[in-house]
Coordinates of C-alpha atoms and ligand atoms in Angstrom, one line a residue:
X1 CA -63.1 -4.5 -38.1
X2 CA -65.5 -4.8 -35.2
X3 CA -63.9 -3.6 -32.0
X4 CA -66.1 -4.1 -29.0
X5 CA -66.4 -1.3 -26.5
X6 CA -67.1 -1.1 -22.8
X7 CA -70.4 0.5 -21.7
X8 CA -70.8 1.8 -18.2
X9 CA -74.2 2.6 -16.9
X10 CA -74.4 4.3 -13.5
X11 CA -77.1 6.1 -11.6
X12 CA -79.4 6.1 -8.7
X13 CA -81.3 3.0 -7.5
X14 CA -84.4 2.0 -9.4
X15 CA -83.7 4.2 -12.4
X16 CA -84.1 1.2 -14.7
X17 CA -80.4 0.8 -15.4
X18 CA -80.6 -3.0 -15.4
X19 CA -83.6 -3.1 -17.8
X20 CA -81.9 -0.9 -20.4
X21 CA -78.4 -2.5 -19.8
X22 CA -79.8 -6.1 -20.3
X23 CA -81.6 -5.1 -23.4
X24 CA -78.7 -3.3 -24.8
X25 CA -76.3 -6.2 -24.2
X26 CA -78.7 -8.6 -25.9
X27 CA -79.0 -6.4 -28.9
X28 CA -75.3 -5.8 -29.3
X29 CA -74.3 -9.4 -28.4
X30 CA -72.4 -8.1 -25.4
X31 CA -72.1 -9.6 -21.9
X32 CA -74.3 -7.9 -19.2
X33 CA -73.1 -7.6 -15.7
X34 CA -75.3 -6.4 -12.8
X35 CA -72.7 -5.2 -10.3
X36 CA -75.4 -4.3 -7.8
X37 CA -76.3 -8.0 -7.7
X38 CA -72.8 -8.7 -6.4
X39 CA -73.2 -6.3 -3.5
X40 CA -76.6 -7.8 -2.8
X41 CA -75.2 -11.3 -2.8
X42 CA -72.6 -10.3 -0.2
X43 CA -75.4 -8.8 1.8
X44 CA -77.4 -12.0 1.6
X45 CA -74.3 -13.9 2.8
X46 CA -74.0 -11.5 5.8
X47 CA -77.7 -12.1 6.6
X48 CA -77.5 -15.8 6.3
X49 CA -74.4 -16.0 8.4
X50 CA -75.7 -13.8 11.2
X51 CA -73.3 -11.0 10.5
X52 CA -76.1 -8.5 10.7
X53 CA -77.7 -8.3 14.1
X54 CA -80.1 -5.6 15.3
X55 CA -79.4 -3.7 12.1
X56 CA -75.7 -3.6 12.7
X57 CA -73.2 -5.2 10.3
X58 CA -70.3 -7.1 11.9
X59 CA -67.8 -5.6 9.5
X60 CA -64.7 -7.3 11.0
X61 CA -66.1 -10.8 10.6
X62 CA -67.5 -10.1 7.2
X63 CA -64.1 -8.9 6.0
X64 CA -62.5 -12.0 7.5
X65 CA -64.9 -14.2 5.6
X66 CA -64.7 -12.4 2.3
X67 CA -62.4 -14.9 0.7
X68 CA -65.0 -17.6 1.2
X69 CA -67.7 -15.7 -0.6
X70 CA -67.8 -16.7 -4.2
X71 CA -70.1 -14.9 -6.6
X72 CA -70.8 -16.1 -10.2
X73 CA -73.2 -15.3 -13.0
X74 CA -74.7 -18.1 -15.0
X75 CA -76.7 -17.5 -18.2
X76 CA -80.3 -18.7 -18.0
X77 CA -81.4 -19.4 -21.6
X78 CA -85.1 -19.2 -20.6
X79 CA -84.8 -15.9 -19.0
X80 CA -82.3 -14.5 -21.5
X81 CA -80.0 -13.1 -18.8
X82 CA -77.4 -14.3 -16.3
X83 CA -78.5 -15.1 -12.8
X84 CA -76.4 -14.6 -9.7
X85 CA -75.0 -17.5 -7.7
X86 CA -73.7 -17.3 -4.1
X87 CA -71.3 -20.1 -3.3
X88 CA -72.9 -22.3 -5.9
X89 CA -76.5 -21.5 -5.1
X90 CA -78.9 -19.5 -7.3
X91 CA -79.9 -16.5 -5.2
X92 CA -81.3 -14.3 -8.0
X93 CA -84.7 -14.1 -6.3
X94 CA -83.5 -13.8 -2.7
X95 CA -81.2 -10.8 -3.4
X96 CA -84.1 -8.7 -4.6
X97 CA -86.1 -8.6 -1.4
X98 CA -86.7 -5.3 0.5
X99 CA -84.8 -6.9 3.4
X100 CA -81.6 -7.2 1.3
X101 CA -82.3 -3.7 -0.1
X102 CA -82.4 -2.3 3.4
X103 CA -78.8 -3.5 4.2
X104 CA -77.0 -3.5 0.9
X105 CA -76.0 0.2 0.9
X106 CA -74.3 -0.3 4.3
X107 CA -72.4 -3.4 3.0
X108 CA -71.4 -1.3 -0.1
X109 CA -69.6 1.2 2.1
X110 CA -67.1 -1.4 3.2
X111 CA -63.9 -0.8 1.3
X112 CA -62.6 -4.4 1.5
X113 CA -65.9 -5.6 0.0
X114 CA -65.6 -3.0 -2.8
X115 CA -62.0 -3.9 -3.6
X116 CA -62.9 -7.6 -4.0
X117 CA -65.9 -6.9 -6.1
X118 CA -64.3 -4.3 -8.3
X119 CA -61.4 -6.7 -9.0
X120 CA -63.9 -9.3 -10.1
X121 CA -65.9 -6.8 -12.2
X122 CA -62.7 -5.7 -14.0
X123 CA -62.0 -9.3 -14.9
X124 CA -65.5 -9.6 -16.4
X125 CA -64.7 -6.7 -18.6
X126 CA -61.2 -7.6 -19.6
X127 CA -62.1 -8.4 -23.2
X128 CA -64.6 -5.5 -23.6
X129 CA -67.9 -6.2 -25.1
X130 CA -69.5 -5.7 -21.8
X131 CA -72.4 -3.6 -20.5
X132 CA -72.1 -3.2 -16.7
X133 CA -74.4 -1.2 -14.5
X134 CA -73.9 0.1 -11.0
X135 CA -72.8 3.2 -9.1
X136 CA -69.0 3.4 -9.8
X137 CA -68.6 1.7 -13.1
X138 CA -67.7 4.8 -15.1
X139 CA -65.7 6.4 -12.3
X140 CA -63.8 3.4 -10.6
X141 CA -64.3 0.1 -12.4
X142 CA -63.9 1.2 -16.0
X143 CA -62.7 4.8 -16.0
X144 CA -61.7 4.4 -19.6
X145 CA -65.1 3.0 -20.8
X146 CA -65.8 4.3 -24.3
X147 CA -69.5 5.0 -23.4
X148 CA -70.7 6.1 -20.0
X149 CA -74.3 6.8 -19.2
X150 CA -75.7 8.3 -16.0
X151 CA -79.4 7.6 -15.3
X152 CA -81.5 9.7 -13.0
X153 CA -85.3 10.1 -12.2
X154 CA -87.2 11.6 -9.3
X155 CA -87.2 9.6 -6.0
X156 CA -91.0 9.3 -6.2
X157 CA -91.0 7.9 -9.7
X158 CA -88.3 5.4 -8.8
X159 CA -90.1 4.3 -5.7
X160 CA -93.3 3.8 -7.6
X161 CA -91.5 1.6 -10.2
X162 CA -89.8 -0.5 -7.5
X163 CA -93.1 -0.8 -5.6
X164 CA -94.9 -2.1 -8.7
X165 CA -92.0 -4.6 -9.3
X166 CA -92.2 -5.9 -5.7
X167 CA -96.0 -6.2 -5.8
X168 CA -95.9 -8.0 -9.1
X169 CA -93.5 -10.5 -7.5
X170 CA -96.0 -11.1 -4.8
X171 CA -94.2 -9.2 -2.0
X172 CA -96.5 -7.4 0.4
X173 CA -94.9 -4.0 0.7
X174 CA -95.9 -0.5 1.5
X175 CA -95.2 2.3 -1.0
X176 CA -93.9 4.7 1.8
X177 CA -91.5 2.0 3.0
X178 CA -90.2 1.6 -0.6
X179 CA -89.8 5.4 -1.0
X180 CA -88.0 5.7 2.3
X181 CA -85.6 2.9 1.2
X182 CA -84.9 4.7 -2.1
X183 CA -84.2 7.9 -0.3
X184 CA -82.0 6.3 2.4
X185 CA -80.0 4.4 -0.3
X186 CA -79.6 7.6 -2.3
X187 CA -78.2 9.3 0.7
X188 CA -75.8 6.5 1.7
X189 CA -74.7 5.9 -1.9
X190 CA -73.9 9.5 -2.6
X191 CA -72.2 10.4 0.7
X192 CA -70.1 7.3 1.4
X193 CA -66.3 7.9 1.6
X194 CA -65.3 5.1 -0.8
X195 CA -66.4 5.5 -4.4
X196 CA -69.6 7.5 -3.8
X197 CA -72.1 7.7 -6.6
X198 CA -71.1 10.6 -8.8
X199 CA -71.4 11.2 -12.5
X200 CA -68.1 10.8 -14.4
X201 CA -67.1 14.0 -16.2
X202 CA -67.4 12.3 -19.6
X203 CA -70.8 10.6 -18.9
X204 CA -74.0 11.4 -20.6
X205 CA -76.9 12.1 -18.2
X206 CA -80.3 10.7 -19.0
X207 CA -83.3 11.8 -16.8
X208 CA -85.9 9.1 -17.6
X209 CA -88.6 10.4 -15.3
X210 CA -90.9 11.0 -18.2
X211 CA -89.4 8.6 -20.8
X212 CA -91.0 5.4 -21.9
X213 CA -88.9 2.2 -21.9
X214 CA -88.8 1.9 -25.6
X215 CA -88.0 5.6 -26.1
X216 CA -85.2 5.3 -23.7
X217 CA -83.8 2.1 -25.2
X218 CA -83.8 3.5 -28.7
X219 CA -81.9 6.6 -27.5
X220 CA -79.3 4.5 -25.6
X221 CA -78.9 2.1 -28.6
X222 CA -78.3 5.0 -30.9
X223 CA -75.6 6.4 -28.5
X224 CA -74.0 2.9 -28.4
X225 CA -74.1 2.4 -32.1
X226 CA -72.6 5.8 -32.8
X227 CA -69.8 5.2 -30.3
X228 CA -69.0 1.7 -31.7
X229 CA -68.8 3.2 -35.2
X230 CA -66.4 5.9 -34.0
X231 CA -64.2 3.3 -32.4
X232 CA -64.0 1.1 -35.5
Ligands
LIG301 O1 -78.3 -1.5 -8.4 P1 -78.8 -2.1 -7.0 O2 -80.0 -1.3 -6.5 O3 -79.1 -3.5 -7.1 O4 -77.6 -1.9 -6.0 C1 -77.7 -2.3 -4.7 C2 -76.7 -1.4 -3.8 O5 -75.4 -1.8 -4.1 C3 -76.9 0.1 -4.0 O6 -77.6 0.6 -2.9 C4 -75.5 0.6 -4.0 C5 -74.6 -0.6 -4.1 N1 -73.8 -0.6 -5.3 C6 -72.6 0.0 -5.3 O7 -72.2 0.6 -4.3 N2 -71.7 0.0 -6.4 C7 -72.1 -0.7 -7.5 N3 -71.3 -0.7 -8.5 C8 -73.4 -1.3 -7.6 C9 -74.2 -1.2 -6.5

């Protein structure tokens, strides 16, 4: 027997959740879903449709237009992971800019947005065999996930990682602006009323401030393999 399990990876922004989740899904032959990309795609939609003006989100109009926002993932063979599409357009690059990062936490506080995205995320995981990362995966989306991980690292380390990523992509950003964004998002993500970022009681906490990528991956893989064995 080889029952597939559900793996939920939550944690603060820029803790490397998606890097480890992608790699884990590939190794296990599971589907990887980046739930943050979905909140980012809704944010991009709001920006493109002028629903964000002078830093204020027009919540009422966004909620009204929610049904017309279609988010899909399509696997890119060359990249080895699924890219996100907004109403049929590949927006994988556009959703990663600092501009989108600046508004995404606000968008993620809107309950109607969360309801719609959580429903879609639960559909993605209906047949198990999924690794999903985000903020509320172990607490709200898949409270019964067999394996829940919660990733943390200091804000400075996380900002440094995100800064290097953005510079590598050719974005001209300032480290202090990235740090401020990380801290602001931490605050909004942990204090919002609907589904705030918290660690599920049965999650395993991993502080990767001083862990190498491979070391972290091997540790997580071991946890997943042990859990899969237990469930079979
Ligand atoms: O993982 P990320 O940085 O791409 O996520 C972007 C934002 O989306 C983050 O600030 C919080 C929000 N988010 C959320 O509220 N719930 C999720 N499951 C995933 C992301």
